[in-house]
């Protein structure tokens, strides 16, 4: 019985001896290093993919915002000239196009575009609330400023969107 116990201890001792072998540690660290490399590569790849998807979503939203603004400008040209009832047509344009499709995307636009849009909105607010005093009377705004502001908006939109559309061509 004691001889069997001694042989078990000796066998365990021999089984544990492979920890003392250099080939074990070289193989162990090689395997651990390879596994760590794979995990790090996957982690970096996943983070890069997430960033790329965020960028795609942002550019998609940005393009939609500028597309809505361009549609607003086109619609303004079409519905405001020739004028029948300029004040009512302007109110309708702002209510149904500006506030519906453009205002919600204001943060996507640069400061030049936001300033022009603020002027359009300010004039609209003054039409709705007679207690407010506009920067210019509506007739002067409509006859002299509106078409200039719309052309500036159109130019700014094209300047921003053209590089996005024609980037790879």
XYZ file of N, CA and C in Angstrom:
507
model
N 0.823 -1.171 0.000
C 0.000 0.000 0.000
C 0.873 1.243 0.000
N 1.897 1.261 0.820
C 2.812 2.394 0.857
C 3.550 2.512 -0.449
N 3.893 1.409 -1.054
C 4.598 1.456 -2.339
C 3.728 2.097 -3.408
N 2.452 1.850 -3.356
C 1.523 2.439 -4.318
C 1.431 3.936 -4.108
N 1.443 4.405 -2.881
C 1.385 5.828 -2.567
C 2.657 6.525 -3.046
N 3.800 5.863 -2.805
C 5.067 6.435 -3.271
C 5.099 6.548 -4.783
N 4.593 5.550 -5.464
C 4.615 5.617 -6.936
C 3.667 6.698 -7.447
N 2.542 6.920 -6.757
C 1.622 8.000 -7.141
C 2.297 9.356 -6.985
N 3.031 9.531 -5.890
C 3.727 10.794 -5.642
C 4.807 10.993 -6.703
N 5.535 9.918 -7.014
C 6.583 10.016 -8.042
C 5.987 10.326 -9.410
N 4.862 9.693 -9.719
C 4.208 9.960 -11.008
C 3.736 11.409 -11.091
N 3.179 11.914 -9.985
C 2.745 13.313 -9.968
C 3.951 14.240 -10.115
N 5.016 13.880 -9.490
C 6.240 14.673 -9.594
C 6.728 14.721 -11.033
N 6.655 13.598 -11.723
C 7.079 13.554 -13.120
C 6.111 14.334 -14.004
N 4.805 14.254 -13.681
C 3.812 15.000 -14.449
C 4.036 16.499 -14.288
N 4.451 16.934 -13.120
C 4.657 18.351 -12.847
C 5.982 18.846 -13.412
N 6.845 17.952 -13.775
C 8.149 18.351 -14.265
C 8.070 19.100 -15.590
N 7.026 18.904 -16.367
C 6.959 19.606 -17.660
C 6.870 21.122 -17.480
N 6.427 21.582 -16.295
C 6.424 23.021 -16.014
C 7.847 23.581 -15.979
N 8.769 22.710 -15.664
C 10.161 23.140 -15.579
C 10.861 23.088 -16.939
N 10.189 22.640 -17.950
C 10.793 22.500 -19.275
C 10.674 23.818 -20.056
N 11.722 24.201 -20.745
C 11.727 25.459 -21.509
C 10.754 25.404 -22.683
N 10.596 24.225 -23.292
C 9.680 24.102 -24.418
C 8.249 24.432 -24.004
N 7.880 24.072 -22.745
C 6.534 24.369 -22.266
C 6.307 25.877 -22.208
N 7.244 26.593 -21.598
C 7.064 28.027 -21.416
C 7.134 28.765 -22.757
N 7.963 28.325 -23.646
C 8.043 28.957 -24.975
C 6.720 28.776 -25.704
N 6.179 27.591 -25.656
C 4.895 27.323 -26.303
C 3.740 28.033 -25.616
N 3.806 28.088 -24.297
C 2.754 28.738 -23.513
C 2.687 30.233 -23.859
N 3.825 30.912 -23.827
C 3.835 32.349 -24.116
C 3.523 32.635 -25.583
N 3.917 31.743 -26.455
C 3.573 31.903 -27.866
C 2.054 31.826 -28.037
N 1.437 30.846 -27.392
C -0.020 30.690 -27.487
C -0.744 31.883 -26.855
N -0.286 32.318 -25.689
C -0.907 33.460 -25.006
C -0.717 34.728 -25.839
N 0.476 34.915 -26.384
C 0.752 36.082 -27.224
C -0.115 36.112 -28.466
N -0.277 34.962 -29.099
C -1.123 34.880 -30.292
C -2.577 35.181 -29.956
N -3.054 34.622 -28.871
C -4.425 34.854 -28.441
C -4.640 36.326 -28.106
N -3.694 36.923 -27.381
C -3.806 38.342 -27.041
C -3.786 39.196 -28.310
N -2.926 38.864 -29.244
C -2.867 39.609 -30.509
C -4.179 39.549 -31.267
N -4.767 38.379 -31.315
C -6.053 38.216 -32.003
C -7.142 39.038 -31.310
N -7.178 38.968 -29.982
C -8.192 39.715 -29.231
C -8.018 41.224 -29.408
N -6.791 41.709 -29.369
C -6.535 43.142 -29.544
C -6.912 43.571 -30.958
N -6.551 42.761 -31.937
C -6.891 43.072 -33.336
C -8.405 43.150 -33.513
N -9.131 42.232 -32.945
C -10.593 42.238 -33.044
C -11.194 43.450 -32.336
N -10.651 43.800 -31.189
C -11.136 44.948 -30.434
C -10.931 46.228 -31.242
N -9.749 46.401 -31.812
C -9.466 47.588 -32.625
C -10.340 47.599 -33.874
N -10.489 46.468 -34.497
C -11.318 46.364 -35.700
C -12.775 46.713 -35.403
N -13.286 46.225 -34.292
C -14.669 46.512 -33.907
C -14.856 47.995 -33.628
N -13.914 48.599 -32.911
C -14.005 50.041 -32.631
C -13.947 50.851 -33.919
N -13.074 50.455 -34.829
C -12.969 51.163 -36.111
C -14.267 51.034 -36.897
N -14.852 49.868 -36.869
C -16.104 49.638 -37.593
C -17.228 50.487 -37.009
N -17.283 50.591 -35.686
C -18.308 51.413 -35.030
C -18.126 52.881 -35.417
N -16.880 53.354 -35.401
C -16.616 54.741 -35.790
C -17.010 54.979 -37.238
N -16.716 54.031 -38.103
C -17.073 54.153 -39.514
C -18.591 54.203 -39.698
N -19.309 53.386 -38.970
C -20.770 53.397 -39.052
C -21.341 54.720 -38.549
N -20.773 55.258 -37.476
C -21.220 56.559 -36.972
C -20.987 57.647 -38.011
N -19.830 57.600 -38.654
C -19.504 58.583 -39.678
C -20.474 58.472 -40.858
N -20.797 57.253 -41.253
C -21.757 57.052 -42.349
C -23.124 57.615 -41.971
N -23.572 57.359 -40.744
C -24.860 57.879 -40.292
C -24.851 59.398 -40.271
N -23.764 59.977 -39.761
C -23.661 61.437 -39.704
C -23.709 62.033 -41.107
N -22.927 61.474 -42.025
C -22.916 62.012 -43.383
C -24.267 61.818 -44.061
N -24.937 60.736 -43.763
C -26.270 60.511 -44.315
C -27.246 61.562 -43.794
N -27.220 61.808 -42.484
C -28.086 62.827 -41.894
C -27.730 64.214 -42.406
N -26.447 64.477 -42.549
C -25.977 65.761 -43.065
C -26.484 65.979 -44.487
N -26.364 64.954 -45.308
C -26.832 65.058 -46.689
C -28.343 65.284 -46.733
N -29.090 64.575 -45.896
C -30.545 64.758 -45.850
C -30.911 66.181 -45.442
N -30.183 66.727 -44.465
C -30.456 68.093 -44.002
C -30.230 69.093 -45.138
N -29.130 68.962 -45.834
C -28.850 69.878 -46.938
C -29.791 69.651 -48.116
N -30.189 68.431 -48.331
C -31.156 68.138 -49.388
C -32.500 68.801 -49.071
N -32.939 68.711 -47.815
C -34.189 69.371 -47.410
C -34.085 70.884 -47.562
N -32.948 71.435 -47.218
C -32.747 72.878 -47.378
C -32.795 73.261 -48.856
N -32.170 72.464 -49.689
C -32.179 72.755 -51.127
C -33.605 72.664 -51.692
N -34.365 71.698 -51.222
C -35.764 71.591 -51.660
C -36.570 72.802 -51.199
N -36.310 73.270 -49.998
C -36.964 74.472 -49.483
C -36.665 75.662 -50.397
N -35.402 75.831 -50.762
C -34.997 76.940 -51.633
C -35.693 76.827 -52.991
N -35.679 75.646 -53.568
C -36.329 75.437 -54.866
C -37.814 75.727 -54.791
N -38.425 75.261 -53.724
C -39.861 75.500 -53.555
C -40.137 76.994 -53.372
N -39.251 77.680 -52.655
C -39.411 79.128 -52.448
C -39.368 79.861 -53.785
N -38.429 79.512 -54.631
C -38.362 80.141 -55.953
C -39.656 79.900 -56.738
N -40.151 78.698 -56.640
C -41.344 78.341 -57.406
C -42.632 78.946 -56.894
N -42.783 79.043 -55.600
C -44.079 79.489 -55.064
C -44.137 80.982 -54.782
N -43.011 81.661 -54.696
C -43.032 83.080 -54.361
C -43.012 83.994 -55.589
N -42.678 83.470 -56.739
C -42.647 84.290 -57.965
C -43.435 83.599 -59.053
N -44.273 84.266 -59.726
C -44.717 85.652 -59.531
C -45.641 85.730 -58.322
N -45.553 86.826 -57.591
C -46.339 86.936 -56.354
C -47.815 87.232 -56.608
N -48.664 86.536 -55.898
C -50.102 86.825 -55.898
C -50.452 87.543 -54.600
N -50.179 86.860 -53.498
C -50.358 87.424 -52.162
C -49.058 87.139 -51.406
N -48.046 87.989 -51.546
C -46.706 87.694 -51.024
C -46.660 87.328 -49.536
N -47.399 88.063 -48.709
C -47.348 87.770 -47.283
C -47.884 86.378 -46.969
N -49.030 86.048 -47.550
C -49.621 84.731 -47.287
C -48.762 83.611 -47.878
N -48.241 83.842 -49.061
C -47.386 82.822 -49.685
C -46.111 82.598 -48.859
N -45.553 83.673 -48.336
C -44.358 83.559 -47.506
C -44.672 82.811 -46.214
N -45.796 83.135 -45.601
C -46.210 82.430 -44.383
C -46.383 80.941 -44.659
N -47.047 80.615 -45.761
C -47.262 79.204 -46.114
C -45.935 78.489 -46.369
N -45.046 79.146 -47.092
C -43.731 78.558 -47.366
C -43.007 78.238 -46.063
N -42.967 79.195 -45.176
C -42.246 78.992 -43.914
C -42.918 77.924 -43.052
N -44.223 77.967 -42.981
C -44.955 77.018 -42.137
C -44.836 75.585 -42.660
N -45.027 75.414 -43.953
C -45.109 74.053 -44.511
C -43.768 73.490 -44.963
N -42.785 74.325 -45.211
C -41.499 73.826 -45.688
C -40.371 74.081 -44.693
N -40.259 75.293 -44.236
C -39.144 75.627 -43.345
C -39.255 74.911 -42.002
N -40.369 75.102 -41.332
C -40.512 74.524 -39.995
C -40.645 73.004 -40.040
N -41.159 72.483 -41.114
C -41.352 71.039 -41.227
C -40.038 70.317 -41.532
N -39.253 70.858 -42.484
C -38.096 70.108 -42.976
C -36.730 70.723 -42.702
N -36.670 72.012 -42.472
C -35.369 72.680 -42.379
C -34.972 72.993 -40.936
N -35.852 73.556 -40.184
C -35.532 74.031 -38.827
C -34.982 72.915 -37.938
N -35.499 71.732 -38.055
C -35.059 70.617 -37.212
C -33.594 70.246 -37.457
N -33.076 70.599 -38.605
C -31.696 70.250 -38.964
C -30.732 71.427 -38.841
N -31.130 72.456 -38.144
C -30.352 73.690 -38.072
C -28.904 73.449 -37.614
N -28.680 72.508 -36.728
C -27.328 72.266 -36.199
C -26.365 71.705 -37.249
N -26.887 71.154 -38.313
C -26.022 70.625 -39.364
C -25.437 71.735 -40.247
N -26.042 72.899 -40.226
C -25.644 73.963 -41.144
C -24.551 74.838 -40.548
N -23.755 75.420 -41.443
C -22.699 76.312 -40.975
C -23.296 77.649 -40.548
N -22.467 78.509 -39.976
C -22.961 79.767 -39.400
C -23.546 80.704 -40.450
N -22.992 80.715 -41.649
C -23.520 81.572 -42.716
C -24.964 81.192 -43.054
N -25.198 79.915 -43.200
C -26.547 79.429 -43.527
C -27.501 79.692 -42.365
N -27.060 79.423 -41.149
C -27.927 79.657 -39.984
C -28.315 81.127 -39.863
N -27.401 82.023 -40.162
C -27.695 83.465 -40.088
C -28.761 83.854 -41.120
N -28.649 83.347 -42.324
C -29.656 83.636 -43.360
C -31.006 83.067 -42.953
N -30.999 81.857 -42.442
C -32.257 81.232 -42.010
C -32.890 82.004 -40.853
N -32.062 82.537 -39.960
C -32.591 83.363 -38.865
C -33.284 84.617 -39.405
N -32.731 85.207 -40.447
C -33.358 86.390 -41.045
C -34.720 86.024 -41.650
N -34.782 84.903 -42.324
C -36.057 84.457 -42.901
C -37.079 84.186 -41.801
N -36.626 83.512 -40.755
C -37.530 83.182 -39.650
C -37.969 84.434 -38.892
N -37.072 85.372 -38.722
C -37.405 86.619 -38.039
C -38.498 87.381 -38.786
N -38.371 87.433 -40.090
C -39.384 88.114 -40.895
C -40.729 87.399 -40.771
N -40.697 86.081 -40.754
C -41.911 85.286 -40.585
C -42.555 85.574 -39.218
N -41.736 85.584 -38.166
C -42.259 85.864 -36.819
C -42.919 87.237 -36.757
N -42.333 88.219 -37.431
C -42.898 89.574 -37.433
C -44.219 89.636 -38.193
N -44.367 88.776 -39.206
C -45.642 88.725 -39.928
C -46.750 88.152 -39.047
N -46.386 87.196 -38.222
C -47.381 86.544 -37.368
C -47.752 87.379 -36.147
N -46.791 88.101 -35.635
C -47.010 88.884 -34.412
C -46.798 90.364 -34.732
N -47.894 91.098 -34.777
C -47.816 92.511 -35.155
C -47.129 93.367 -34.095
N -46.938 92.828 -32.899
C -46.221 93.574 -31.866
C -44.711 93.600 -32.127
N -44.233 92.667 -32.923
C -42.810 92.628 -33.259
C -42.520 93.589 -34.413
N -41.383 94.225 -34.349
C -40.999 95.168 -35.401
C -39.905 94.518 -36.241
N -40.160 94.326 -37.528
C -39.152 93.677 -38.374
C -37.968 94.606 -38.648
N -36.870 94.011 -39.042
C -35.688 94.779 -39.415
C -36.009 95.679 -40.603
N -36.779 95.129 -41.535
C -37.258 95.882 -42.702
C -38.729 95.564 -42.883
N -39.484 96.508 -43.416
C -40.884 96.192 -43.723
C -40.954 95.024 -44.718
N -42.024 94.244 -44.620
C -42.111 93.041 -45.440
C -41.967 93.343 -46.929
N -42.601 94.404 -47.423
C -42.531 94.709 -48.867
C -41.082 94.937 -49.310
N -40.309 95.654 -48.503
C -38.899 95.900 -48.836
C -38.119 94.586 -48.760
N -38.361 93.819 -47.708
C -37.715 92.514 -47.552
C -38.022 91.628 -48.752
N -39.284 91.564 -49.132
C -39.704 90.681 -50.222
C -39.100 91.135 -51.557
N -39.159 92.429 -51.817
C -38.704 92.943 -53.115
C -37.184 92.971 -53.252
N -36.472 93.249 -52.170
C -35.029 93.478 -52.293
C -34.166 92.378 -51.668
N -34.600 91.791 -50.579
C -33.722 90.887 -49.828
C -33.984 89.401 -50.064
N -35.220 89.028 -50.232
C -35.561 87.608 -50.264
C -34.829 86.854 -51.368
N -34.853 87.362 -52.569
C -34.184 86.641 -53.661
C -32.668 86.580 -53.432
N -32.098 87.639 -52.869
C -30.660 87.645 -52.560
C -30.341 86.602 -51.496
N -31.158 86.540 -50.459
C -30.941 85.557 -49.401
C -31.074 84.127 -49.926
N -32.053 83.903 -50.777
C -32.228 82.559 -51.344
C -31.046 82.174 -52.230
N -30.527 83.115 -53.017
C -29.354 82.825 -53.852
C -28.131 82.516 -52.988
N -27.957 83.270 -51.898
C -26.847 83.003 -50.978
C -26.980 81.615 -50.352
N -28.195 81.274 -49.966
C -28.433 79.938 -49.405
C -28.104 78.853 -50.422
N -28.585 79.041 -51.634
C -28.344 78.043 -52.681
C -26.847 77.874 -52.938
N -26.139 78.971 -53.007
C -24.690 78.926 -53.237
C -23.979 78.217 -52.079
N -24.360 78.521 -50.848
C -23.745 77.887 -49.673
C -24.032 76.390 -49.623
N -25.247 76.001 -49.996
C -25.604 74.580 -50.009
C -24.765 73.852 -51.059
N -24.679 74.400 -52.243
C -23.893 73.757 -53.298
C -22.418 73.662 -52.914
N -21.912 74.700 -52.287
C -20.509 74.713 -51.860
C -20.236 73.590 -50.863
N -21.190 73.320 -49.993
C -21.005 72.289 -48.966
C -21.254 70.886 -49.498
N -22.225 70.727 -50.360
C -22.639 69.404 -50.806
C -21.817 68.903 -51.993
N -21.402 69.779 -52.882
C -20.636 69.338 -54.061
C -19.436 68.453 -53.700
N -18.614 68.835 -52.722
C -17.500 67.947 -52.378
C -17.949 66.580 -51.851
N -19.082 66.542 -51.150
C -19.586 65.262 -50.651
C -20.030 64.358 -51.794
N -20.692 64.931 -52.761
C -21.229 64.146 -53.868
C -20.134 63.721 -54.835
N -19.228 64.629 -55.126
C -18.219 64.388 -56.155
C -16.856 64.056 -55.571
N -16.830 63.531 -54.360
C -15.585 63.246 -53.647
C -14.711 62.251 -54.388
N -15.265 61.198 -54.866
C -14.456 60.140 -55.497
C -14.353 60.248 -57.002
N -14.980 61.248 -57.598
C -14.967 61.316 -59.064
C -13.944 62.291 -59.564
